[in-house]
Protein backbone atom coordinates (compact mmCIF):
# COMPACT_ATOMS: atom_id res chain seq x y z
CA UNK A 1 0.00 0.00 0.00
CA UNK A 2 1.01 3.79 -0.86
CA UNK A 3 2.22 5.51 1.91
CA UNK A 4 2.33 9.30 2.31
CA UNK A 5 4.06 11.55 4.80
CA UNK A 6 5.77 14.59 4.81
CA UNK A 7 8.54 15.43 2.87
CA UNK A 8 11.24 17.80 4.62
CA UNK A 9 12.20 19.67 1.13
CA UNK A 10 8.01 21.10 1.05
CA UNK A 11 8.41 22.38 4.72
CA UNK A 12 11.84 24.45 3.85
CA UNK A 13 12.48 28.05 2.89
CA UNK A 14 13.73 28.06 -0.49
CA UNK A 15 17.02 29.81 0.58
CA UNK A 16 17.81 27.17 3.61
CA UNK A 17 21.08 25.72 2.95
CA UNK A 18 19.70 22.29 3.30
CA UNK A 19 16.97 22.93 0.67
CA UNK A 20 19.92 23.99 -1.80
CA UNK A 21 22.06 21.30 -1.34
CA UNK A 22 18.47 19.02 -1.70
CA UNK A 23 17.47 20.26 -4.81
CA UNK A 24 21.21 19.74 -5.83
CA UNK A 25 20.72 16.25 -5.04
CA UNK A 26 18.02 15.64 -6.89
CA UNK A 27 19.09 17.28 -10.34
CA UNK A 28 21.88 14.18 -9.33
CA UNK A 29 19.12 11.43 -8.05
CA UNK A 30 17.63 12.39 -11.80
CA UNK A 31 20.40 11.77 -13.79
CA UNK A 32 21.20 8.55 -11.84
CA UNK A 33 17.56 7.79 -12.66
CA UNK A 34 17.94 8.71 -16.80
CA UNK A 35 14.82 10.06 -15.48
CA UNK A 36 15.18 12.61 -18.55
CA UNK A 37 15.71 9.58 -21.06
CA UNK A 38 12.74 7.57 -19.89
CA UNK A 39 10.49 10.70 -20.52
CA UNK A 40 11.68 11.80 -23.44
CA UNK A 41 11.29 8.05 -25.05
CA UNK A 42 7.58 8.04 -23.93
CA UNK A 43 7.23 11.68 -25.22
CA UNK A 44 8.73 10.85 -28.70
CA UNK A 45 6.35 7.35 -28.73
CA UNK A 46 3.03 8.91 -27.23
CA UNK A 47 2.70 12.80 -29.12
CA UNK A 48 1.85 12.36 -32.79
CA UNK A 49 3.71 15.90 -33.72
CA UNK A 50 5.54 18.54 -31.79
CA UNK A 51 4.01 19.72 -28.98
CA UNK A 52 3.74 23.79 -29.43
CA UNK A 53 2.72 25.06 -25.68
CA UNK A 54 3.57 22.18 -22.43
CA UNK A 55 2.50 22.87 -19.00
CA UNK A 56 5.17 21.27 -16.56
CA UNK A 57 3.37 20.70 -13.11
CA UNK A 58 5.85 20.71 -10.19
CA UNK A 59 8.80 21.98 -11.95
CA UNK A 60 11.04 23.30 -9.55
CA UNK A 61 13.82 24.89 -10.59
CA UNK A 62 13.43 23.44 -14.14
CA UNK A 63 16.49 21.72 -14.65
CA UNK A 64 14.71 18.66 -15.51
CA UNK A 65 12.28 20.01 -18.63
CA UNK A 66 15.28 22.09 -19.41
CA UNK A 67 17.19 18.25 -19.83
CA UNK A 68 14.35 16.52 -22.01
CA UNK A 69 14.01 20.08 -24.37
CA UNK A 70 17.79 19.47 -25.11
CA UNK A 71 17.34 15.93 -25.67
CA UNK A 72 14.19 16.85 -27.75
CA UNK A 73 15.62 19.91 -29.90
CA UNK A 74 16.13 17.61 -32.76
CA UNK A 75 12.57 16.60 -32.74
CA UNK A 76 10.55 19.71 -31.54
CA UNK A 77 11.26 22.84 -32.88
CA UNK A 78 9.83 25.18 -29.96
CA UNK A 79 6.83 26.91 -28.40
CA UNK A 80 6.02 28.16 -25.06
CA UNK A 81 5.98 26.26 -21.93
CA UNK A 82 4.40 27.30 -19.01
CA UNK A 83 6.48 26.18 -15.48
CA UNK A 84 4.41 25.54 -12.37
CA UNK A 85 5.83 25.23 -8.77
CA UNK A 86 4.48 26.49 -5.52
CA UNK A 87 7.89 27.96 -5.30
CA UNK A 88 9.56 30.27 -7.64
CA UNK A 89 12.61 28.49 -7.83
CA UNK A 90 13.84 28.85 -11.46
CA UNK A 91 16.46 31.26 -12.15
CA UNK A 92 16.48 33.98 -14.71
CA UNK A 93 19.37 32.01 -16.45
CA UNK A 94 17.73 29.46 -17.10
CA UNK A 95 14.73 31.04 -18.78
CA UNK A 96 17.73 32.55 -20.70
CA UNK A 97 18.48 28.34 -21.26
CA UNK A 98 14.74 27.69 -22.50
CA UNK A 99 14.92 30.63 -24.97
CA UNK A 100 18.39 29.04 -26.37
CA UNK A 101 16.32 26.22 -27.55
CA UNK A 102 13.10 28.26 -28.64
CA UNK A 103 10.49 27.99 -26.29
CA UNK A 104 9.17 31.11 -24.27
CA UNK A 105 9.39 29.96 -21.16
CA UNK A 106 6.74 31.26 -17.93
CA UNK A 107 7.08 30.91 -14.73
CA UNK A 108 3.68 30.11 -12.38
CA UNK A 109 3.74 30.48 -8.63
CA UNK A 110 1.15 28.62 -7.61
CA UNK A 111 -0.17 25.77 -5.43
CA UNK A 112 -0.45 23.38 -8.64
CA UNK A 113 -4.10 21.37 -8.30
CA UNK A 114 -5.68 25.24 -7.60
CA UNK A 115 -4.02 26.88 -10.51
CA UNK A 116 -4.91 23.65 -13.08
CA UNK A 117 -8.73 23.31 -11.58
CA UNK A 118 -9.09 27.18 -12.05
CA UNK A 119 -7.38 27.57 -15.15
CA UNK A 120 -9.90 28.71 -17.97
CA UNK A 121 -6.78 27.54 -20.84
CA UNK A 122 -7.48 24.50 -22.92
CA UNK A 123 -4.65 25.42 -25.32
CA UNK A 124 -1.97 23.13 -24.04
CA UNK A 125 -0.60 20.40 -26.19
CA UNK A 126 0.89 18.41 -23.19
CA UNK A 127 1.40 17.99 -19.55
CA UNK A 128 4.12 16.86 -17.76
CA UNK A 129 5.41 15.82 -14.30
CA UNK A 130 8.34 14.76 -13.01
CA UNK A 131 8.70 13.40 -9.03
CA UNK A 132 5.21 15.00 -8.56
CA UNK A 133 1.97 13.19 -8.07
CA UNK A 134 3.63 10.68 -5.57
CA UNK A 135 2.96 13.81 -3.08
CA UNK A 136 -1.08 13.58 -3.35
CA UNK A 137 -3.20 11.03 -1.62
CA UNK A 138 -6.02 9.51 -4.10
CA UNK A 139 -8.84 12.01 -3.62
CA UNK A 140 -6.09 14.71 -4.46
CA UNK A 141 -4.78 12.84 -7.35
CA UNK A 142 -8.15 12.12 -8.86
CA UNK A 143 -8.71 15.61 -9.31
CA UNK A 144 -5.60 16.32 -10.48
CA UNK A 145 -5.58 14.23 -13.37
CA UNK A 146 -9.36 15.44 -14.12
CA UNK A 147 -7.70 18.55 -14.67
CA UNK A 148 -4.86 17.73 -16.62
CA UNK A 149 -7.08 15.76 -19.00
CA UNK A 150 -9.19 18.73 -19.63
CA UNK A 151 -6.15 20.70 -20.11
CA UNK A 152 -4.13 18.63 -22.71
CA UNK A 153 -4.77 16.06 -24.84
CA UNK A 154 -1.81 14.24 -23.63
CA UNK A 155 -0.36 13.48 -20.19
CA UNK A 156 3.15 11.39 -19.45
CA UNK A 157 4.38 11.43 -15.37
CA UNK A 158 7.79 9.71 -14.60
CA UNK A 159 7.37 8.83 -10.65
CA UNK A 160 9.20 6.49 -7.76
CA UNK A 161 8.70 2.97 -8.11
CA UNK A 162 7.38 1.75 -5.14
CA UNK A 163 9.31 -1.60 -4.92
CA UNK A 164 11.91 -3.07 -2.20
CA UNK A 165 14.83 -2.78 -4.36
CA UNK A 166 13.71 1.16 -5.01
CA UNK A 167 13.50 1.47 -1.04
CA UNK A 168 16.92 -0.27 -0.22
CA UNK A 169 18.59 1.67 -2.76
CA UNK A 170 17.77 5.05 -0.65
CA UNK A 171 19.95 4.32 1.63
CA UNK A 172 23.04 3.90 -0.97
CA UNK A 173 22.42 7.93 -1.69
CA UNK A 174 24.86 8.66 1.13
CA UNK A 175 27.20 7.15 -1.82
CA UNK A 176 26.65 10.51 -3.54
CA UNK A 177 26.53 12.96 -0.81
CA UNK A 178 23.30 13.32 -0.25
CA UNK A 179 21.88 15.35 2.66
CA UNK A 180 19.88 14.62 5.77
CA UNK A 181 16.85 16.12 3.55
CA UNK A 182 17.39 14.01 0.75
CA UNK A 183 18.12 10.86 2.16
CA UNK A 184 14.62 11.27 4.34
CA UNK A 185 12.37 12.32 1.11
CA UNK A 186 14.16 9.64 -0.97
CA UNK A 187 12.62 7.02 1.44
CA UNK A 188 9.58 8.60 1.66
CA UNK A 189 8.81 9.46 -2.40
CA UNK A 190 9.47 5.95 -2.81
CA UNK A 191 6.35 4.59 -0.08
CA UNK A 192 4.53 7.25 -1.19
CA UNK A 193 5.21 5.54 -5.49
CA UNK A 194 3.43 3.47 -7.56
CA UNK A 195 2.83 -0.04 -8.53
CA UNK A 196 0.54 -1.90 -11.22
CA UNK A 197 -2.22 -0.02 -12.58
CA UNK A 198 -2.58 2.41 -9.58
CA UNK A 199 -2.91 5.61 -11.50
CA UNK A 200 -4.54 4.23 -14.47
CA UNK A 201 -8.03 3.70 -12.94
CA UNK A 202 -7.72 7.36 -11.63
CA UNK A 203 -7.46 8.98 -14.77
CA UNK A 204 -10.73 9.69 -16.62
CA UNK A 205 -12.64 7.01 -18.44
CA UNK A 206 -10.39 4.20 -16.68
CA UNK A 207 -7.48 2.07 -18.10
CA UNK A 208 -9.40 2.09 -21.64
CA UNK A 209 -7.96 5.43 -21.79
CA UNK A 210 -4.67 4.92 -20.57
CA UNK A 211 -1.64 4.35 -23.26
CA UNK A 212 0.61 3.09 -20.80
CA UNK A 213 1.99 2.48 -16.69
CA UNK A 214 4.66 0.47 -15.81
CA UNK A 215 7.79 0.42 -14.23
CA UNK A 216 11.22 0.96 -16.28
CA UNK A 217 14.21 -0.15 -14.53
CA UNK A 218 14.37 -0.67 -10.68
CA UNK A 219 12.96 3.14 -9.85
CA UNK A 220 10.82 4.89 -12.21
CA UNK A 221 7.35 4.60 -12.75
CA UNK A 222 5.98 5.73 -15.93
CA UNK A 223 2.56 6.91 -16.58
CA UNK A 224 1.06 8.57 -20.10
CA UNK A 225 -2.54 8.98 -20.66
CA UNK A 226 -4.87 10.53 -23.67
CA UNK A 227 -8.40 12.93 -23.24
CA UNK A 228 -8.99 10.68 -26.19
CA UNK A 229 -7.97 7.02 -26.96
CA UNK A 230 -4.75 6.27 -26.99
CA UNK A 231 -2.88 4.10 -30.01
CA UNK A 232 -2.10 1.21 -27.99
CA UNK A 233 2.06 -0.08 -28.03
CA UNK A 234 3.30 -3.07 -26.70
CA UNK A 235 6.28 -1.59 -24.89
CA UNK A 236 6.05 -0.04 -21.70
């Protein structure tokens, strides 16, 4: 069963030290995870053409959409992408970085499920998370995939798998220098990830909608959903 509890990183100023060096750690734990690999391969296999405007929910400090628009420059030629946090976390540099690679980036402060349930735009072409839902309990989660599928056609999550080897591994992340904070949230993200077909019957209309969930590799999680039906694949 999922388990949630706090995460120290949420309950931290965004100028502690140990929040830095955190969010340092994770831009690691991410490319550990090929984290940006295993969504750009879903992206590439689930959108029919480029996407032209992408709503990234939980971005914070955008590092990792930065990572998959550089992996996908080849294959998408721009647009404007709008970044979501509760915390404004992304430098002006790196909006500098977006622009590099053609897409108008825009920062959103704003508690995420709020700001997509409220939102009157129906103009996005994709939504993205990354380390995200595994925060919201089902009722939460429910909703929030409502409103991304009202939002977007298409939807693609990478997330923790929850799985022993996943859990044990944690505790390995002292290998890398991880902090207190990161070695605490590590454990917790993965209790609080998925397994099976957990987020499929969530999303709207049921698995019959779903392109694909599954786990890839010991730790990620992988989740991509249509508002329409999906062309089915065989690979997860």
């Amino acid at each position: 069963m999922r388990r949630l509890s706090p995460e120290l990183l949420d309950q931290l100023p965004a100028s502690d030290p140990e929040a830095i060096g955190s969010r340092r750690d994770l831009a690691r734990i991410n490319a550990i995870m090929f984290q940006a690999a295993i969504m750009c391969r879903r992206l590439r296999r689930d959108l029919q053409r480029p996407p032209r405007r992408i709503l990234e929910i939980g971005c914070g400090d955008g590092g990792f959409m930065l990572a998959v628009l550089k992996r996908m420059r080849r294959h998408w030629p721009g647009g404007e992408i709008v970044l979501l946090d509760q915390q404004d976390l992304v430098p002006s540099r790196r909006l500098g970085a977006f622009a590099d690679l053609g897409w108008q980036a825009e920062t959103v402060t704003a508690d995420a499920l709020v700001w997509m349930e409220q939102s009157p735009s129906t103009g996005f072409d994709l939504v993205t998370a990354n380390l995200f839902l595994h925060h919201f309990a089902e009722a939460g989660l429910t909703r929030l995939l409502a409103a991304a599928s009202r939002l977007a056609p298409v939807f693609v999550a990478t997330e923790p798998s929850r799985n022993a080897a996943a859990l044990t591994a944690t505790g390995l992340l002292r290998a890398i220098g991880a902090n207190a904070v990161t070695l605490h949230d590590a454990a917790a993200s993965v209790r609080a990830g998925f397994a099976g077909q957990e987020l499929s019957r969530l999303w709207p209309g049921g698995q019959a909608m779903t392109a694909r969930e599954g786990t890839v590799g010991l730790f990620t999680h992988v989740f991509s959903a249509r508002s329409t039906p999906p062309v089915l694949h065989d690979e997860i």
